[in-house]
Short mmCIF file of C-alpha atoms in Angstrom, two decimals:
data_model
loop_
_atom_site.label_atom_id
_atom_site.label_comp_id
_atom_site.label_asym_id
_atom_site.label_seq_id
_atom_site.Cartn_x
_atom_site.Cartn_y
_atom_site.Cartn_z
CA MET A 209 12.55 28.13 14.61
CA ALA A 210 8.96 29.05 14.14
CA GLU A 211 6.11 27.37 15.90
CA THR A 212 3.00 26.59 13.96
CA ALA A 213 -0.29 28.02 15.03
CA ALA A 214 -2.42 25.57 13.09
CA VAL A 215 -1.83 22.23 11.54
CA SER A 216 -2.22 21.97 7.79
CA ASN A 217 -0.90 19.88 4.95
CA THR A 218 1.35 22.55 3.42
CA PRO A 219 4.94 22.95 4.61
CA PHE A 220 6.58 26.37 4.13
CA LEU A 221 10.31 27.10 4.28
CA TRP A 222 11.23 30.59 5.47
CA GLU A 223 14.23 32.83 6.10
CA GLY A 224 14.40 36.08 8.07
CA THR A 225 15.92 37.99 11.00
CA ASP A 226 15.03 37.84 14.69
CA ARG A 227 14.78 40.69 17.23
CA LYS A 228 18.56 40.73 17.67
CA GLY A 229 19.19 41.01 13.95
CA ASN A 230 20.43 37.43 13.60
CA LYS A 231 19.57 35.52 10.44
CA VAL A 232 17.25 32.60 11.15
CA LYS A 233 15.44 30.07 9.02
CA GLY A 234 13.02 27.21 9.56
CA LYS A 235 9.92 25.38 8.43
CA SER A 236 6.26 25.88 9.38
CA MET A 237 3.01 24.10 8.54
CA ALA A 238 0.21 26.49 7.56
CA GLY A 239 -2.74 26.92 5.25
CA ASN A 240 -1.16 29.76 3.29
CA GLU A 241 1.74 32.23 3.25
CA ALA A 242 -0.19 34.90 5.16
CA GLN A 243 -0.59 32.58 8.15
CA VAL A 244 3.17 31.93 8.13
CA ARG A 245 3.91 35.69 8.12
CA ALA A 246 1.47 36.29 10.98
CA GLU A 247 3.02 33.50 13.04
CA LEU A 248 6.55 34.79 12.42
CA ARG A 249 5.55 38.32 13.44
CA ARG A 250 4.20 36.99 16.73
CA GLN A 251 7.61 35.45 17.36
CA GLY A 252 9.50 38.62 16.48
CA VAL A 253 10.87 37.31 13.20
CA VAL A 254 10.96 39.55 10.12
CA PRO A 255 10.67 37.19 7.13
CA SER A 256 12.73 37.92 4.04
CA ARG A 257 11.71 34.86 2.06
CA ILE A 258 8.84 32.37 2.32
CA ARG A 259 8.20 29.53 -0.12
CA LYS A 260 6.32 26.26 -0.24
CA GLN A 261 8.49 23.21 0.29
CA SER A 262 8.78 21.04 -2.77
CA GLN A 263 6.96 17.75 -2.24
CA GLY A 264 9.12 15.76 -4.64
CA LEU A 265 7.90 13.05 -6.98
CA PHE A 266 6.88 10.50 -4.36
CA ARG A 267 6.54 12.57 -1.19
CA GLY A 268 2.77 12.95 -1.49
CA ALA A 269 2.25 9.18 -1.18
CA SER A 270 4.11 8.89 2.12
CA LYS A 271 2.44 7.22 5.09
CA VAL A 272 3.22 6.62 8.73
CA THR A 273 4.86 3.25 9.42
CA ALA A 274 5.54 1.37 12.64
CA GLY A 275 9.23 2.17 12.12
CA ASP A 276 8.41 5.90 12.06
CA ILE A 277 6.60 5.56 15.40
CA ALA A 278 9.58 3.71 16.90
CA ILE A 279 12.02 6.42 15.78
CA PHE A 280 9.66 9.15 17.01
CA SER A 281 9.48 7.49 20.44
CA ARG A 282 13.26 7.36 20.72
CA GLN A 283 13.68 10.98 19.57
CA LEU A 284 11.06 12.27 21.99
CA ALA A 285 12.54 10.25 24.89
CA THR A 286 16.02 11.59 24.12
CA MET A 287 14.85 15.21 23.98
CA LEU A 288 12.87 15.01 27.22
CA ALA A 289 15.82 13.34 28.95
CA ALA A 290 17.97 16.29 27.79
CA GLY A 291 15.57 18.71 29.52
CA ILE A 292 13.86 20.11 26.42
CA PRO A 293 10.17 21.01 27.09
CA LEU A 294 7.56 18.70 25.58
CA VAL A 295 6.04 21.19 23.12
CA GLN A 296 9.46 22.31 21.88
CA SER A 297 10.48 18.66 21.50
CA PHE A 298 7.45 18.07 19.27
CA GLU A 299 8.34 21.16 17.24
CA ILE A 300 11.92 20.03 16.69
CA VAL A 301 11.04 16.42 15.87
CA GLY A 302 8.05 17.33 13.70
CA ASN A 303 9.67 20.01 11.56
CA GLY A 304 12.78 17.89 11.13
CA HIS A 305 10.91 14.84 9.83
CA GLU A 306 11.18 14.04 6.11
CA ASN A 307 7.97 12.01 6.01
CA GLN A 308 5.16 14.51 5.42
CA ALA A 309 2.48 12.22 6.88
CA MET A 310 4.54 11.69 10.03
CA GLN A 311 5.27 15.40 10.28
CA LYS A 312 1.56 16.18 10.06
CA LEU A 313 0.80 13.60 12.77
CA ILE A 314 3.45 14.94 15.16
CA LEU A 315 2.37 18.57 14.72
CA ALA A 316 -1.28 17.56 15.19
CA VAL A 317 -0.41 15.98 18.54
CA LYS A 318 1.65 19.07 19.42
CA ALA A 319 -1.33 21.33 18.69
CA ASP A 320 -3.54 19.29 21.04
CA VAL A 321 -0.93 19.45 23.80
CA GLU A 322 -0.63 23.22 23.32
CA GLY A 323 -4.40 23.40 23.62
CA GLY A 324 -4.28 21.95 27.12
CA SER A 325 -4.65 18.21 26.51
CA THR A 326 -2.35 15.74 28.20
CA LEU A 327 -0.01 13.81 25.92
CA ALA A 328 -2.00 10.62 26.49
CA GLU A 329 -5.25 12.39 25.52
CA ALA A 330 -3.62 13.80 22.40
CA LEU A 331 -2.30 10.39 21.36
CA THR A 332 -5.72 8.80 21.91
CA LYS A 333 -7.05 10.81 18.95
CA HIS A 334 -4.76 8.80 16.63
CA PRO A 335 -5.51 5.14 17.50
CA ILE A 336 -4.23 3.85 14.17
CA HIS A 337 -0.69 4.96 14.99
CA PHE A 338 -0.69 4.91 18.81
CA ASP A 339 -2.23 1.74 20.23
CA ASP A 340 -3.61 1.20 23.74
CA LEU A 341 -0.23 -0.03 24.98
CA PHE A 342 1.50 3.18 23.85
CA VAL A 343 -1.20 5.41 25.34
CA ASN A 344 -1.39 3.49 28.63
CA LEU A 345 2.36 3.72 29.16
CA VAL A 346 2.41 7.44 28.37
CA GLU A 347 -0.49 8.01 30.76
CA ALA A 348 1.35 6.06 33.49
CA GLY A 349 4.47 8.15 32.87
CA GLU A 350 2.55 11.43 33.09
CA GLN A 351 0.83 10.42 36.33
CA ALA A 352 4.11 9.27 37.90
CA GLY A 353 6.05 12.33 36.70
CA ALA A 354 8.48 10.09 34.81
CA LEU A 355 7.38 10.60 31.22
CA GLU A 356 10.91 10.52 29.79
CA THR A 357 11.59 7.18 31.54
CA LEU A 358 8.41 5.60 30.20
CA LEU A 359 9.05 6.98 26.71
CA ASP A 360 12.48 5.40 26.85
CA LYS A 361 10.84 2.05 27.71
CA ILE A 362 8.36 2.53 24.86
CA ALA A 363 11.20 3.32 22.45
CA THR A 364 13.15 0.23 23.52
CA TYR A 365 10.02 -1.90 23.21
CA LYS A 366 9.17 -0.54 19.75
CA GLU A 367 12.74 -0.98 18.50
CA LYS A 368 12.93 -4.60 19.64
CA THR A 369 9.51 -5.57 18.29
CA GLU A 370 10.27 -3.90 14.95
CA ALA A 371 13.59 -5.77 14.81
CA ILE A 372 11.74 -9.07 15.21
CA LYS A 373 9.22 -8.13 12.50
CA LYS A 374 12.03 -7.26 10.10
CA LYS A 375 13.72 -10.58 10.81
CA ILE A 376 10.52 -12.50 10.08
CA LYS A 377 9.89 -10.50 6.89
CA LYS A 378 13.46 -11.14 5.79
CA ALA A 379 13.00 -14.88 6.28
CA LEU A 380 9.81 -14.92 4.20
CA THR A 381 10.43 -12.22 1.58
CA TYR A 382 13.69 -13.50 0.08
CA PRO A 383 12.48 -16.97 -0.95
CA ALA A 384 9.13 -15.57 -2.08
CA ALA A 385 10.86 -12.99 -4.30
CA VAL A 386 13.16 -15.58 -5.86
CA LEU A 387 10.28 -17.95 -6.54
CA VAL A 388 8.31 -15.14 -8.19
CA VAL A 389 11.30 -14.41 -10.45
CA ALA A 390 11.58 -18.12 -11.26
CA PHE A 391 7.86 -18.20 -12.13
CA VAL A 392 8.16 -15.15 -14.40
CA VAL A 393 11.21 -16.60 -16.19
CA THR A 394 9.39 -19.89 -16.70
CA ILE A 395 6.34 -18.13 -18.17
CA ILE A 396 8.58 -16.13 -20.55
CA LEU A 397 10.28 -19.34 -21.72
CA LEU A 398 6.94 -21.07 -22.24
CA ILE A 399 5.39 -18.18 -24.20
CA PHE A 400 8.33 -16.94 -26.30
CA VAL A 401 11.15 -19.50 -26.38
CA ILE A 402 9.39 -22.89 -26.55
CA PRO A 403 7.28 -21.89 -29.63
CA ALA A 404 10.51 -21.13 -31.56
CA PHE A 405 11.79 -24.65 -30.86
CA GLU A 406 8.36 -26.08 -31.72
CA ASP A 407 8.55 -24.55 -35.21
CA LEU A 408 12.05 -26.00 -35.59
CA PHE A 409 10.97 -29.50 -34.54
CA GLN A 410 8.10 -29.60 -37.05
CA GLY A 411 10.65 -30.03 -39.86
CA PHE A 412 12.35 -33.03 -38.26
CA GLY A 413 9.81 -35.56 -39.53
CA ALA A 414 10.32 -37.77 -36.47
CA ASP A 415 8.53 -38.41 -33.22
CA LEU A 416 9.58 -36.11 -30.38
CA PRO A 417 10.58 -37.45 -26.97
CA ALA A 418 7.71 -37.70 -24.47
CA PHE A 419 9.24 -35.06 -22.16
CA THR A 420 9.59 -32.60 -25.06
CA ARG A 421 5.98 -33.16 -26.18
CA PHE A 422 4.82 -32.62 -22.57
CA VAL A 423 6.63 -29.26 -22.35
CA ILE A 424 5.28 -28.15 -25.75
CA GLU A 425 1.73 -29.02 -24.69
CA ILE A 426 2.17 -26.97 -21.51
CA SER A 427 3.44 -24.07 -23.62
CA GLN A 428 0.41 -24.30 -25.94
CA PHE A 429 -1.95 -24.42 -22.95
CA VAL A 430 -0.33 -21.33 -21.36
CA ARG A 431 -0.52 -19.41 -24.67
CA ASP A 432 -4.15 -20.39 -25.28
CA GLN A 433 -5.48 -20.08 -21.74
CA GLY A 434 -2.92 -17.71 -20.20
CA TRP A 435 -5.22 -14.69 -19.90
CA TYR A 436 -7.92 -16.76 -18.25
CA LEU A 437 -5.40 -18.28 -15.86
CA ALA A 438 -3.97 -14.84 -15.02
CA LEU A 439 -7.49 -13.44 -14.43
CA LEU A 440 -8.39 -16.43 -12.26
CA ALA A 441 -5.15 -16.15 -10.26
CA GLY A 442 -5.60 -12.38 -9.81
CA THR A 443 -9.20 -12.82 -8.66
CA GLY A 444 -8.16 -15.58 -6.27
CA LEU A 445 -5.37 -13.49 -4.74
CA TYR A 446 -7.62 -10.44 -4.36
CA THR A 447 -10.34 -12.55 -2.71
CA PHE A 448 -7.81 -14.18 -0.41
CA PHE A 449 -6.29 -10.92 0.84
CA TYR A 450 -9.71 -9.23 1.03
CA PHE A 451 -11.11 -11.87 3.38
CA LYS A 452 -7.78 -12.26 5.20
CA LYS A 453 -7.97 -8.60 6.16
CA ARG A 454 -11.66 -8.52 7.07
CA SER A 455 -12.52 -12.05 8.24
CA ARG A 456 -11.34 -12.88 11.75
CA PRO A 457 -12.20 -16.62 11.42
CA MET A 458 -10.04 -16.81 8.29
CA ARG A 459 -7.16 -15.02 10.02
CA HIS A 460 -7.51 -17.43 12.95
CA PHE A 461 -7.35 -20.40 10.56
CA LEU A 462 -4.31 -18.99 8.74
CA ASP A 463 -2.47 -18.08 11.95
CA ARG A 464 -3.08 -21.53 13.39
CA ALA A 465 -1.99 -23.17 10.13
CA THR A 466 1.22 -21.14 9.92
CA LEU A 467 2.11 -22.08 13.50
CA LYS A 468 1.93 -25.75 12.44
CA THR A 469 3.95 -25.22 9.26
CA PRO A 470 7.35 -26.99 9.37
CA VAL A 471 10.41 -24.73 9.78
CA ILE A 472 8.42 -21.46 9.57
CA GLY A 473 5.92 -22.35 12.32
CA PRO A 474 8.45 -22.62 15.18
CA ILE A 475 9.98 -19.26 14.21
CA LEU A 476 6.58 -17.54 14.26
CA GLN A 477 5.76 -19.18 17.60
CA LYS A 478 9.03 -17.94 19.14
CA ALA A 479 8.39 -14.45 17.74
CA SER A 480 4.91 -14.35 19.34
CA ILE A 481 6.32 -15.50 22.69
CA ALA A 482 9.07 -12.87 22.46
CA ARG A 483 6.52 -10.11 21.79
CA TYR A 484 4.31 -11.41 24.62
CA ALA A 485 7.18 -11.38 27.12
CA ARG A 486 8.59 -8.02 25.97
CA THR A 487 5.19 -6.31 26.16
CA LEU A 488 4.41 -7.85 29.55
CA SER A 489 7.77 -6.71 30.91
CA THR A 490 7.31 -3.17 29.59
CA MET A 491 3.75 -2.80 30.91
CA PHE A 492 4.41 -4.35 34.31
CA SER A 493 7.58 -2.32 34.91
CA ALA A 494 5.53 0.82 34.21
CA GLY A 495 3.20 -0.05 37.08
CA VAL A 496 0.23 -1.07 34.92
CA PRO A 497 -1.94 -3.65 36.77
CA LEU A 498 -1.51 -7.21 35.47
CA VAL A 499 -5.09 -7.68 34.23
CA GLU A 500 -5.01 -4.39 32.34
CA ALA A 501 -1.53 -5.15 31.03
CA LEU A 502 -2.61 -8.53 29.63
CA GLU A 503 -5.26 -6.84 27.48
CA SER A 504 -2.55 -4.78 25.76
CA VAL A 505 -0.22 -7.79 25.65
CA ALA A 506 -2.83 -9.81 23.75
CA GLY A 507 -2.96 -7.35 20.86
CA ALA A 508 0.84 -7.15 20.68
CA THR A 509 1.50 -10.86 20.10
CA GLY A 510 0.90 -10.54 16.34
CA ASN A 511 -1.00 -13.83 16.11
CA ILE A 512 -4.73 -14.37 16.71
CA VAL A 513 -4.14 -17.77 18.31
CA TYR A 514 -1.90 -16.19 20.96
CA GLU A 515 -4.15 -13.13 21.20
CA GLN A 516 -7.14 -15.27 22.10
CA GLY A 517 -5.02 -17.34 24.47
CA VAL A 518 -3.80 -14.26 26.34
CA MET A 519 -7.35 -12.90 26.58
CA ARG A 520 -8.43 -16.18 28.21
CA MET A 521 -5.47 -15.78 30.58
CA LYS A 522 -6.67 -12.26 31.43
CA ASP A 523 -10.11 -13.55 32.37
CA GLU A 524 -8.61 -16.28 34.57
CA VAL A 525 -6.18 -13.89 36.27
CA ALA A 526 -9.08 -11.49 36.91
CA THR A 527 -10.83 -14.27 38.89
CA GLY A 528 -7.78 -14.86 41.09
CA GLN A 529 -5.85 -17.43 39.04
CA ARG A 530 -2.04 -17.17 39.03
CA LEU A 531 -0.47 -16.10 35.75
CA GLN A 532 1.65 -19.27 35.68
CA GLN A 533 -1.44 -21.51 35.87
CA ALA A 534 -3.30 -19.42 33.31
CA MET A 535 -0.37 -19.80 30.88
CA GLU A 536 -0.34 -23.58 31.40
CA ASN A 537 -4.06 -23.78 30.61
CA THR A 538 -3.56 -22.22 27.14
CA ASP A 539 -1.10 -24.92 26.04
CA LEU A 540 0.71 -22.26 23.98
CA PHE A 541 3.87 -21.68 26.01
CA PRO A 542 6.90 -23.95 26.52
CA ASN A 543 7.56 -25.20 30.04
CA MET A 544 10.70 -23.04 30.35
CA VAL A 545 8.69 -19.84 29.78
CA ILE A 546 6.03 -20.89 32.30
CA GLN A 547 8.62 -21.72 34.95
CA MET A 548 10.48 -18.42 34.50
CA ILE A 549 7.20 -16.51 34.80
CA ALA A 550 6.41 -18.55 37.94
CA VAL A 551 9.77 -17.57 39.45
CA GLY A 552 9.06 -13.94 38.59
CA GLU A 553 5.65 -14.08 40.28
CA GLU A 554 7.02 -15.67 43.45
CA SER A 555 10.00 -13.31 43.73
CA GLY A 556 8.11 -10.15 42.81
CA SER A 557 10.27 -9.59 39.74
CA LEU A 558 7.83 -10.46 36.97
CA ASP A 559 9.06 -7.61 34.77
CA GLU A 560 12.70 -8.73 35.01
CA MET A 561 11.95 -12.40 34.32
CA SER A 562 9.68 -11.46 31.40
CA ALA A 563 12.49 -9.33 29.98
CA LYS A 564 14.88 -12.30 30.25
CA VAL A 565 12.37 -14.51 28.42
CA ALA A 566 12.03 -11.85 25.71
CA ASP A 567 15.82 -11.51 25.35
CA PHE A 568 16.22 -15.29 25.03
CA TYR A 569 13.51 -15.71 22.41
CA GLU A 570 14.50 -12.63 20.41
CA GLU A 571 18.02 -14.04 20.13
CA ASP A 572 16.56 -17.45 19.29
CA VAL A 573 14.48 -15.89 16.48
CA ASP A 574 17.59 -14.14 15.14
CA ASN A 575 19.52 -17.41 15.03
CA ALA A 576 16.61 -19.35 13.54
CA VAL A 577 16.13 -16.79 10.76
CA ASP A 578 19.85 -16.80 9.92
CA ASN A 579 19.86 -20.60 9.82
CA LEU A 580 16.71 -20.63 7.71
CA SER A 581 18.27 -18.23 5.20
CA SER A 582 21.34 -20.45 4.91
CA LEU A 583 19.12 -23.50 4.42
CA ILE A 584 16.75 -21.91 1.91
CA GLU A 585 19.37 -20.54 -0.50
CA PRO A 586 20.54 -23.94 -1.85
CA MET A 587 16.91 -25.14 -1.96
CA ILE A 588 15.94 -22.14 -4.07
CA MET A 589 18.90 -22.71 -6.41
CA ALA A 590 17.77 -26.33 -6.80
CA ILE A 591 14.20 -25.24 -7.63
CA LEU A 592 15.48 -22.72 -10.19
CA GLY A 593 17.73 -25.37 -11.71
CA ILE A 594 14.88 -27.86 -12.01
CA LEU A 595 12.48 -25.35 -13.58
CA VAL A 596 14.78 -23.65 -16.06
CA GLY A 597 17.09 -26.62 -16.59
CA GLY A 598 14.15 -28.93 -17.21
CA LEU A 599 12.81 -26.67 -19.98
CA VAL A 600 16.23 -26.41 -21.61
CA VAL A 601 16.77 -30.18 -21.50
CA ALA A 602 13.31 -30.81 -22.97
CA MET A 603 14.10 -28.57 -25.95
CA TYR A 604 17.51 -30.11 -26.62
CA LEU A 605 16.46 -33.76 -26.30
CA PRO A 606 15.27 -33.98 -29.95
CA ILE A 607 18.57 -32.40 -31.11
CA PHE A 608 20.54 -34.97 -29.07
CA LYS A 609 18.34 -37.72 -30.54
CA MET A 610 19.08 -36.54 -34.08
CA GLY A 611 22.78 -36.46 -33.34
CA SER A 612 22.77 -40.04 -32.13
CA VAL A 613 20.88 -41.19 -35.25
CA ILE A 614 23.34 -39.42 -37.56
#
């Protein structure tokens, strides 16, 4: 398999024969076909066919996700544990990746490592995809000569944190999607179906029931003012997400509000505690000093309220305060978590006790999300029934009234 001399956006597929006359094929990233031929010649491969890889209809819009980084960590850890050299591991993982953006990222890191940089230094050039926690653990692994062990810890950490995120998204996405569908169906009924009944009722020559008149008036309002309402709603949503992304005070307000929301709040709190404990366990077991570890832990909690709390803990620990006492001062952690951390501090097994806390809360989040899904489904069916059923009943009330008169 060919190694790429330079990183570019264009993937080339090639076939040829090696020095022993065996047929070989592979994929290389290069600026043009001439660069691919030159690289193959340096490797002793005589190319018989070189062509650009088809990007497909949606391949160009691909991007690197947190899930891609988690899979990459596991693949790299597995290859290093099997004794495959680092650069060759990057080559195998990079050229075998279907996501073009991820492939470009991996081969860019590989090129830096080939140029003499350490893996940690190469990863530092891509802070969007490799955070301080990832880089610090890799650096600790390189210095201790146990890179494959630390990569395995990173992979486990990434897999577990991604599993929690997926659980939370599952709990929130399903009801949101159903409610959106219910809203769209209601709008369709108000704009297209209710007017047909309205024309029918005009020939009755009798007063309509109050509920029917109310629904007809809503339909008329939506038809007359619908575009303005849609524009206003669109502007409001855009403004909300714009400031949510860029305004830290607004994110702090929203994160604090969601933590106090019934049903959802406790799940998000448990998820933040699980991420806190899992990250602390991973960093501490890698030999990262506690104060430095807490800085990475803060950014991994996924909630600004907990992030600020952990940063206050870091400052207190830096002045000589015990971690247990610093956690109590934040008023963000249940007593059970604080006591387990205290036992870990006293016994010198903080990483193990943190891992136990993480395991407990990850399982608790799983159970809470499953229970929430079971609870939400009948509630959503009830909401759909009230919305759609209410409109249907409103339209048939005059017909029932006529039948009783006849």
